[in-house]
Short mmCIF file of C-alpha atoms and ligand atoms in Angstrom, two decimals:
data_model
loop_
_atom_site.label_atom_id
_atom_site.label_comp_id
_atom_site.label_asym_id
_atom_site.label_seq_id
_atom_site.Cartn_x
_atom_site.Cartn_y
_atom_site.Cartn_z
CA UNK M 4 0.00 0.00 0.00
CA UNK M 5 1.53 3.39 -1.16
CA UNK M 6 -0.39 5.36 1.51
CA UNK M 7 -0.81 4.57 5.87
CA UNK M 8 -2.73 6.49 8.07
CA UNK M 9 -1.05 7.37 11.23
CA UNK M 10 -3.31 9.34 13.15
CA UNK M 11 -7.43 10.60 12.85
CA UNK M 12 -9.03 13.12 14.07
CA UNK M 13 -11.70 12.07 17.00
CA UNK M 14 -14.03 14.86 15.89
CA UNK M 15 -13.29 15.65 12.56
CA UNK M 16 -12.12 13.69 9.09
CA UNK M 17 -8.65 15.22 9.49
CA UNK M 18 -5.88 12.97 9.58
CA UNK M 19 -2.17 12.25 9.51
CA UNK M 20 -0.77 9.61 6.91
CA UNK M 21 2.25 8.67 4.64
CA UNK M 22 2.43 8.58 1.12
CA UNK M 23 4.77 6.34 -0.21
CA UNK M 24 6.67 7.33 -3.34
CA UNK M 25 9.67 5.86 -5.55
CA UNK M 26 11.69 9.19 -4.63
CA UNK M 27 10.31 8.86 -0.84
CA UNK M 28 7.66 9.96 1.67
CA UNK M 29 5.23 12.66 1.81
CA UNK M 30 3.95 13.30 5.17
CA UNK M 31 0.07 14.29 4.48
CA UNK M 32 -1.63 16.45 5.04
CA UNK M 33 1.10 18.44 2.72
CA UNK M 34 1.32 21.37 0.65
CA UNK M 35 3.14 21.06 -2.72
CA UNK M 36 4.18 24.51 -4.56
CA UNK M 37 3.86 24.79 -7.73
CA UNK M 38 6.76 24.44 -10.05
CA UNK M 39 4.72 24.32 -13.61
CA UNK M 40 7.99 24.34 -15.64
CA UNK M 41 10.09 22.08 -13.08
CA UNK M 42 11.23 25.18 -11.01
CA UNK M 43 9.27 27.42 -8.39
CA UNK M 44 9.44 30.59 -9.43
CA UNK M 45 12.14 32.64 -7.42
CA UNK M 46 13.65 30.07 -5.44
CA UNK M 47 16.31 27.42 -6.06
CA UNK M 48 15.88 24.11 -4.95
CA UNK M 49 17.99 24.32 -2.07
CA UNK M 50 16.16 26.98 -0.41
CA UNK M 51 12.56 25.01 -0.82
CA UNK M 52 14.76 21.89 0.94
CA UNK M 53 15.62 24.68 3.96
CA UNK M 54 11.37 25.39 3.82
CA UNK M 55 11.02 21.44 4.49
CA UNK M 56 8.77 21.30 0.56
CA UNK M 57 8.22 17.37 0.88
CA UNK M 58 7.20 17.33 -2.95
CA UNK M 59 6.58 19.79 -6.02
CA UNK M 60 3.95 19.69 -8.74
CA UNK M 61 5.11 19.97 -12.23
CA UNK M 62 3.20 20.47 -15.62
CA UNK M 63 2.91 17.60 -17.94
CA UNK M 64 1.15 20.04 -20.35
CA UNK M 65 4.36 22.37 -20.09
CA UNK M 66 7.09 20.05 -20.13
CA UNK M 67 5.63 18.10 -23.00
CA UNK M 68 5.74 21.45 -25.35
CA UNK M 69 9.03 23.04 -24.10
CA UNK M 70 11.33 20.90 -23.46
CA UNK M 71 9.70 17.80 -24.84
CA UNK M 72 8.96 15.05 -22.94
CA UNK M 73 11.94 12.98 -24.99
CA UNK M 74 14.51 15.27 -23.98
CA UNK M 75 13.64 15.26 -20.50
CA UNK M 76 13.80 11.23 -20.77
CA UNK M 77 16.95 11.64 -22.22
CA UNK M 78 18.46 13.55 -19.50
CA UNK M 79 17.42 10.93 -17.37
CA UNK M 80 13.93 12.27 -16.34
CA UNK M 81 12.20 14.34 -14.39
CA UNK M 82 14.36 14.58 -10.73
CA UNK M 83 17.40 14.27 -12.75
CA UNK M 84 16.86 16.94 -15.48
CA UNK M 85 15.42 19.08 -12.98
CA UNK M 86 17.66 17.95 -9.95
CA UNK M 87 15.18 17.26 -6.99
CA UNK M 88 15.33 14.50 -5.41
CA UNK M 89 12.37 13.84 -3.64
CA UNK M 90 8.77 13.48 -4.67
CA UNK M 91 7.10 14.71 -7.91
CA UNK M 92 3.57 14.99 -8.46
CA UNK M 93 3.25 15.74 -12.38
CA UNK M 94 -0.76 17.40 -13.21
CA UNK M 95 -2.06 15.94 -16.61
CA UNK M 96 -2.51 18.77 -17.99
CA UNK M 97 -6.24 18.49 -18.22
CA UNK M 98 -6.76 22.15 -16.59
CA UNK M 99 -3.86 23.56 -19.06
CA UNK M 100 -5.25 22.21 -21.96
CA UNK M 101 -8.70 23.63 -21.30
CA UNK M 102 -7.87 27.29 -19.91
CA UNK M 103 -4.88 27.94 -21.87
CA UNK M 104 -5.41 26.54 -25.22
CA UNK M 105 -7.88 27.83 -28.10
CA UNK M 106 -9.64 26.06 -29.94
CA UNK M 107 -10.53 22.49 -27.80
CA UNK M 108 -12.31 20.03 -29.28
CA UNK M 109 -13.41 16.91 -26.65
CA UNK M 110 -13.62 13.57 -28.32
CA UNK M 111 -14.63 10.11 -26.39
CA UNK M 112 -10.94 8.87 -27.96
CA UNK M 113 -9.38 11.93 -26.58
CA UNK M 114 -8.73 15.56 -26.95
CA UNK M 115 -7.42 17.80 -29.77
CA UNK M 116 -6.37 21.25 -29.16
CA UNK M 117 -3.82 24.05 -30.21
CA UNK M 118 -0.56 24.34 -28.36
CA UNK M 119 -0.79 28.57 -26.87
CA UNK M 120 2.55 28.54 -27.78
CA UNK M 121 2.89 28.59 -32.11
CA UNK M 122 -1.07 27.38 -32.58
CA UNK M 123 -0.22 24.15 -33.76
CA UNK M 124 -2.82 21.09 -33.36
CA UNK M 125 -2.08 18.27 -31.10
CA UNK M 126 -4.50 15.78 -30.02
CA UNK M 127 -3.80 13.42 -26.79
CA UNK M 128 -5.38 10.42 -25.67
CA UNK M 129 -5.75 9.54 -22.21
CA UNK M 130 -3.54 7.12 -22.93
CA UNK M 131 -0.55 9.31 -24.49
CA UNK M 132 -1.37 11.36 -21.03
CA UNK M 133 -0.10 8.13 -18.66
CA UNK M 134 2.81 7.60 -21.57
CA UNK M 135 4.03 11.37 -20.98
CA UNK M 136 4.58 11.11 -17.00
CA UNK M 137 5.68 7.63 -16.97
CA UNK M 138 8.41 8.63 -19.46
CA UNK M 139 8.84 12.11 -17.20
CA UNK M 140 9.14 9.69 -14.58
CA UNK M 141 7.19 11.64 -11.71
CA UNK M 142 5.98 9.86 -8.86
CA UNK M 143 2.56 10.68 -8.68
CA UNK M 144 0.48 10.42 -12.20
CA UNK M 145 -2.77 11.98 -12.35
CA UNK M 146 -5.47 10.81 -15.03
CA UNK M 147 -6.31 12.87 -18.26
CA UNK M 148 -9.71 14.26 -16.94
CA UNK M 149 -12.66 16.58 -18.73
CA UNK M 150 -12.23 19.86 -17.31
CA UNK M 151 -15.03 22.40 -17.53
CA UNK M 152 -15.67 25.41 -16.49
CA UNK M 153 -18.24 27.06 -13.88
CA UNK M 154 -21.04 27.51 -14.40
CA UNK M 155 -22.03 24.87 -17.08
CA UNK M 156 -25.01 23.57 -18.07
CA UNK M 157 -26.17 20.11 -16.46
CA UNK M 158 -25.59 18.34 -19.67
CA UNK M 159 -22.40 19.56 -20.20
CA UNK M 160 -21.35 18.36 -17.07
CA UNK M 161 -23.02 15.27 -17.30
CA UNK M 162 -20.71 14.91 -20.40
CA UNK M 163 -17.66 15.55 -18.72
CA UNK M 164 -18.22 12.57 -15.98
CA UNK M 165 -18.80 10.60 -18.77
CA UNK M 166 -15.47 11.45 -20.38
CA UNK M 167 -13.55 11.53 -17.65
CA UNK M 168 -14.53 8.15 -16.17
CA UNK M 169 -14.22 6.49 -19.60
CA UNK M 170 -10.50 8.18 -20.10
CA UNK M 171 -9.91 7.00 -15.86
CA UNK M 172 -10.70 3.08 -17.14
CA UNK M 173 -8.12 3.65 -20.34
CA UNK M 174 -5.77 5.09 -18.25
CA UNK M 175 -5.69 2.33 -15.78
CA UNK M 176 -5.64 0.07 -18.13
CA UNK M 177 -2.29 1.43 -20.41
CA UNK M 178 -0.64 2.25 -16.82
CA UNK M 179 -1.45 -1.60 -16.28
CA UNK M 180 0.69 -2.55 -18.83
CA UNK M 181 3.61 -0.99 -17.86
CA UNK M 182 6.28 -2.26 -15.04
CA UNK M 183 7.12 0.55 -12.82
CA UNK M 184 6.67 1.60 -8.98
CA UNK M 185 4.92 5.19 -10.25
CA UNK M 186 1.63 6.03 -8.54
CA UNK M 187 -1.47 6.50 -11.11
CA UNK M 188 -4.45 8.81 -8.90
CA UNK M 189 -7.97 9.43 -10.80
CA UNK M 190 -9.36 12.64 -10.48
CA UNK M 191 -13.39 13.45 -10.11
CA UNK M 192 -15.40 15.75 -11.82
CA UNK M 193 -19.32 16.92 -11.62
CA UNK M 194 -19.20 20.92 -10.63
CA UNK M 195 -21.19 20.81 -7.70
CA UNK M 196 -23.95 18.94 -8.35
CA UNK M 197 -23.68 15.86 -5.88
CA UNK M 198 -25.25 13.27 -8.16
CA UNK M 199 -22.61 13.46 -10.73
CA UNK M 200 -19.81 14.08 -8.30
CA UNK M 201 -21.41 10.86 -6.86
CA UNK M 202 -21.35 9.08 -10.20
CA UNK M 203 -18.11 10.05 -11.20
CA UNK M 204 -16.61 8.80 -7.78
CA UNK M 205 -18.34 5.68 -8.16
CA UNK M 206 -17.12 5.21 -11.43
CA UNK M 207 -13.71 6.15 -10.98
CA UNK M 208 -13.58 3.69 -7.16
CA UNK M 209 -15.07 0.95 -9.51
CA UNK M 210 -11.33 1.50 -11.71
CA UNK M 211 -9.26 1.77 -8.33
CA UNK M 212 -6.48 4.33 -8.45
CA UNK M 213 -3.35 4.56 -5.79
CA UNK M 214 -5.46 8.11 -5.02
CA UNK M 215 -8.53 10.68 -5.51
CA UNK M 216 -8.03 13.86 -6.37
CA UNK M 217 -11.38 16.42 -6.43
CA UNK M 218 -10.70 18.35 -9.65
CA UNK M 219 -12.96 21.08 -11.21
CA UNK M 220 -12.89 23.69 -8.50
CA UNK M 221 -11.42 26.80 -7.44
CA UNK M 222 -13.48 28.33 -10.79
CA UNK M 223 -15.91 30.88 -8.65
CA UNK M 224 -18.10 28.28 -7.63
CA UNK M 225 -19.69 29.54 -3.96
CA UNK M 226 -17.71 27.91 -1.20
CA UNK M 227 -20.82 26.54 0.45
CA UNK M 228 -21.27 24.12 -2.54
CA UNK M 229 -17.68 22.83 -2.93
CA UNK M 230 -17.80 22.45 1.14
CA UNK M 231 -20.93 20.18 0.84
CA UNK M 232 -19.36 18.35 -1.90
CA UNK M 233 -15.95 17.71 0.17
CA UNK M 234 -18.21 16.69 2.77
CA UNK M 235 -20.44 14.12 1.06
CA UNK M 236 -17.23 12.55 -0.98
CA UNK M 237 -15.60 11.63 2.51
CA UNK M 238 -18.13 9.42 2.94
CA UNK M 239 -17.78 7.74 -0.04
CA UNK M 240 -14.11 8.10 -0.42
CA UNK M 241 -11.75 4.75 0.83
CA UNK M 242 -10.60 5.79 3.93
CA UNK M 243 -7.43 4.19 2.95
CA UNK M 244 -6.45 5.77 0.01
CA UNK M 245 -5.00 9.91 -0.15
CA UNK M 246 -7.13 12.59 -1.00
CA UNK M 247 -6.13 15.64 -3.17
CA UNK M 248 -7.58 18.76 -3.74
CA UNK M 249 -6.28 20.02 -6.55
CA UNK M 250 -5.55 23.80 -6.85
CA UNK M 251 -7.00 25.26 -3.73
CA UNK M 252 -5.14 27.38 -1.56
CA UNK M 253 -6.63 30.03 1.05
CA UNK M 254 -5.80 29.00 4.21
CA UNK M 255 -9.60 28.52 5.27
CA UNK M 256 -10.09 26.70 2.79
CA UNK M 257 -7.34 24.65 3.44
CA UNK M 258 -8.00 24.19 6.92
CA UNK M 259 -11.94 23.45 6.21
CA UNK M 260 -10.62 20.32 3.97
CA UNK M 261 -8.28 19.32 5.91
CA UNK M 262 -11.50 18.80 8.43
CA UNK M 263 -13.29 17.09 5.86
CA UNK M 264 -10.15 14.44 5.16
CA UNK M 265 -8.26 16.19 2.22
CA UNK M 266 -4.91 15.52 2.53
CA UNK M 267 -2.75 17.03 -0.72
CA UNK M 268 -3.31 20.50 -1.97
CA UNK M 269 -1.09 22.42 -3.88
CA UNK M 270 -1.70 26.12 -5.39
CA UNK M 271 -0.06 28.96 -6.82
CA UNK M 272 -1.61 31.61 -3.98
CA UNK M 273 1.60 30.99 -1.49
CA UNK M 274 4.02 31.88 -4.65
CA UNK M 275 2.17 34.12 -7.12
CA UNK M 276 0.75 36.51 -4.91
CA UNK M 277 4.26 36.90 -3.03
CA UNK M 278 5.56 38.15 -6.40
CA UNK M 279 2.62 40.79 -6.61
CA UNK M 280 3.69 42.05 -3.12
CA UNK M 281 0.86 40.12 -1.19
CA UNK M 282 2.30 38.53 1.90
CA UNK M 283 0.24 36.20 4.21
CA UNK M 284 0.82 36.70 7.83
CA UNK M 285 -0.47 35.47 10.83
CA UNK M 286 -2.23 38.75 11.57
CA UNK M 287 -3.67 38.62 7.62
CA UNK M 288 -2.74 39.69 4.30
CA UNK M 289 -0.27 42.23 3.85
CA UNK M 290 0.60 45.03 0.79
CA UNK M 291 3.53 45.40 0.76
CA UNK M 292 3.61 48.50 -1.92
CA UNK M 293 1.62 50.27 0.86
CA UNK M 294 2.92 53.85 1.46
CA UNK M 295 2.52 52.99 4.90
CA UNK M 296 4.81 50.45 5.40
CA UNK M 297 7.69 52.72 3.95
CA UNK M 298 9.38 53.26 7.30
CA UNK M 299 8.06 50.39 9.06
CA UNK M 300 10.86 48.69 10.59
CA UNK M 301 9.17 45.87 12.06
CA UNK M 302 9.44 42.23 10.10
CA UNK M 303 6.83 41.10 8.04
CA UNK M 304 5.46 38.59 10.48
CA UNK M 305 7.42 39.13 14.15
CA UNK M 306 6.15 35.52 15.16
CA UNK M 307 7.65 33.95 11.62
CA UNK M 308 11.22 31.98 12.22
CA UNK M 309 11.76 32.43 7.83
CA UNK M 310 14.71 34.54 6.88
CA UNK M 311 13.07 37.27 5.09
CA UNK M 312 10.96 38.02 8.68
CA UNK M 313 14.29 37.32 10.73
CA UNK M 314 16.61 39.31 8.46
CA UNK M 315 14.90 42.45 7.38
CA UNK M 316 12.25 45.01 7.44
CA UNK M 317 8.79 46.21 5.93
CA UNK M 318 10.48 49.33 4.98
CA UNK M 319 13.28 47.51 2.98
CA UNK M 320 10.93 44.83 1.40
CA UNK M 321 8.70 47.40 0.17
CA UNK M 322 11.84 49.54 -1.04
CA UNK M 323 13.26 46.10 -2.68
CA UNK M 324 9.62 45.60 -4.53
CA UNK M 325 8.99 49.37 -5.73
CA UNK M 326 12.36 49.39 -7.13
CA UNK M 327 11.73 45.75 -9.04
CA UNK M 328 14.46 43.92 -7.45
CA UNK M 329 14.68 40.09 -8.06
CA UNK M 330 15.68 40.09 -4.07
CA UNK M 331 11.84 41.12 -3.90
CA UNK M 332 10.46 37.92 -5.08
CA UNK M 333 12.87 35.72 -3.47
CA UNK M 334 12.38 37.25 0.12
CA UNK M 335 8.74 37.50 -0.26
CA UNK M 336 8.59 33.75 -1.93
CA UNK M 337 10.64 32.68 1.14
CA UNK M 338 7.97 34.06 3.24
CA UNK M 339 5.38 33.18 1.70
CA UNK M 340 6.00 29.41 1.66
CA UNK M 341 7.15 29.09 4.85
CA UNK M 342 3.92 30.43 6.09
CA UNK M 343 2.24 27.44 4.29
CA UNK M 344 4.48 25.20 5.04
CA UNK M 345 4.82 26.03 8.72
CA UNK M 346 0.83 25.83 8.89
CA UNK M 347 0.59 22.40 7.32
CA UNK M 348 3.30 21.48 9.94
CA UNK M 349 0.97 22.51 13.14
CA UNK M 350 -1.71 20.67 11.10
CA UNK M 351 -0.30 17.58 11.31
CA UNK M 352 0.93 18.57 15.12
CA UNK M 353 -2.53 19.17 16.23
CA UNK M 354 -4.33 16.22 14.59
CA UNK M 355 -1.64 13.58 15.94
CA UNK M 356 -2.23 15.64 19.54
CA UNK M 357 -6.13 15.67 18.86
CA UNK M 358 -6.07 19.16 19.30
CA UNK M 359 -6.82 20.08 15.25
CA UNK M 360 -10.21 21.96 16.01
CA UNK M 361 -8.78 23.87 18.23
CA UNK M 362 -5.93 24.61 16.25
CA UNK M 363 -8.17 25.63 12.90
CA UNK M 364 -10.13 28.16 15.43
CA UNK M 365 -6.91 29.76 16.88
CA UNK M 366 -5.44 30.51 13.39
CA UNK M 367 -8.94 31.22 12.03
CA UNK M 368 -9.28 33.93 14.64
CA UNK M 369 -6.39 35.77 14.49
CA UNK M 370 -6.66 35.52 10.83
CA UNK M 371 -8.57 37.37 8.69
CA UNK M 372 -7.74 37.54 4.44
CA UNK M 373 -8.13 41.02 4.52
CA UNK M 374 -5.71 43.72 4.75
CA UNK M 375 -4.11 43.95 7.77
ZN1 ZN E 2 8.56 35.21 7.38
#
């Protein structure tokens, strides 16, 4: 079994496990930043090892344009072309395909599109999708899905569960095939109506992946409706396999799936915003082009142990970012992450110490994603 459970919640879903990987453990529940085109953007490796980053999440979609998925097998794949040495969860490209590229056509033997990059057509089967990341050589594999957007009609919808759990079965079946320790996970669609969420986990449990992932949201759909969905697939999710939720990032949010047994996320909020000057802190959000912070010499965050909060100032941060240094988005990415990271590590604290209620009301109270 590529996943254990180490400790559960008494009162809620949460709970601490192990994911088992050819390139080593992820301790769950974990946060993976996003490094699309094998590289988080404004750090080097070595300082996401110092953050204690378990895994990253790379781009199939990306990788197989530029380089080309040959040349990355060539150089030996993914960790070695790349050099990181631990865990690498590799998206299908399903989202990219969808929101990036014009022109998408959906067929039941795959789909057909027009790279964003020259406008030439490709087409990809489910199955080229599992031949991509096994030859990339990333850990975790994740299932060509039907990705559409909110709102869509019922049909539409309807259609994509259909696609998706057709392309899950062909998946399984060419991952089958091959001889290798890599991880294949299924991910569910259905917007937020329940019966096809309900049909579409069904369909894809009925196929049996190494792990779930809940795709199709984080597209403006109210959070009421994804938080009854999260809640009704725990039910009907194995308690033994790991749960994903892919692309979701606000620290609620986070913390409300966590409750409701999610146990991988990953999302570009942590990284993206810090390179727009919007720092998370344990007090709330911060500007850090505010005029106000222009003399400030207090750190970012005076309860945050990272080296941009125990090395320098407001003031200097916000001079670094007005004046467009790189040193701006390294500092701030530094920050940034670590306050993920560091929250996902009191996560799994407080649900091995049964104290993970608790812990999601302290942080939820001195936290508000506003302006601080
Ligand atoms: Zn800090």
């Amino acid at each position: 079994m590529s996943f254990e459970i180490k400790a559960s919640d008494s009162n809620s879903s949460a709970r601490t496990g192990i994911i088992s990987t050819p390139h080593g453990r992820i301790e769950t529940p974990a946060f993976g930043p996003v490094a699309s085109q094998g590289s988080v953007k404004g750090l080097l490796h070595s300082q996401l090892e110092n953050l204690g980053t378990q895994f990253l999440l790379v781009n199939s979609y990306h990788l197989f344009l530029r380089p080309g998925v040959e040349v990355v097998k060539k150089l030996g794949g993914v960790h070695s072309f790349i050099s990181w040495k631990k865990p690498i969860l590799s998206d299908s490209g399903g989202f990219q395909i969808y929101s990036l590229s014009p022109l998408v056509k959906v067929k039941t033997k795959g789909v057909e599109f027009s790279s964003h990059l020259d406008g030439s057509r490709i087409s990809l089967s489910p199955e080229d999708v599992v031949d991509i990341q096994i030859n990339l050589g990333s850990d975790i594999i994740m299932a060509l899905d039907y990705f559409v957007p909110f709102p869509s009609p019922e049909e539409k919808l309807k259609e994509a569960v259909k696609i998706t759990s057709l392309w899950a079965k062909r998946s399984k079946t060419r991952f089958a095939q091959q001889s290798t320790s890599q991880l294949l996970w299924g991910i569910t669609q259905g917007g937020t109506s329940w019966d096809l969420r309900e049909k579409s986990i069904e369909d894809l449990l009925e196929i049996d992946f190494d792990g779930y992932a809940i795709g199709g949201f984080g597209i403006g759909e109210p959070r009421s409706q994804l938080m009854e969905i999260l809640e009704k697939s725990d039910s009907l999710l194995p308690q033994e396999k790991p749960r994903y939720l892919m692309g979701m990032g606000y620290v609620s949010d986070i913390l409300d799936s966590v409750e409701k047994g999610i146990d991988i996320f990953d999302c570009v909020l942590p990284t993206r915003n810090a390179r727009t000057g919007t720092l998370f802190t344990s007090k709330g959000k911060i500007s850090i082009k505010n005029q106000k912070y222009a003399q400030d010499k207090k750190p970012l965050d005076e309860t945050c142990t990272c080296y941009t909060c125990q090395n320098f100032s407001r003031a200097y941060l916000r001079h670094l970012y007005e004046r467009q240094e790189i040193s701006s988005a390294i500092l701030n990415t530094i920050h940034n992450l670590h306050f993920y990271l560091d929250i996902f590590q009191k996560i799994r604290q407080a649900i091995q110490s049964k104290t993970f209620l608790q812990l999601k009301k302290n942080i939820m109270n001195k936290k508000e994603e506003k302006e601080s």
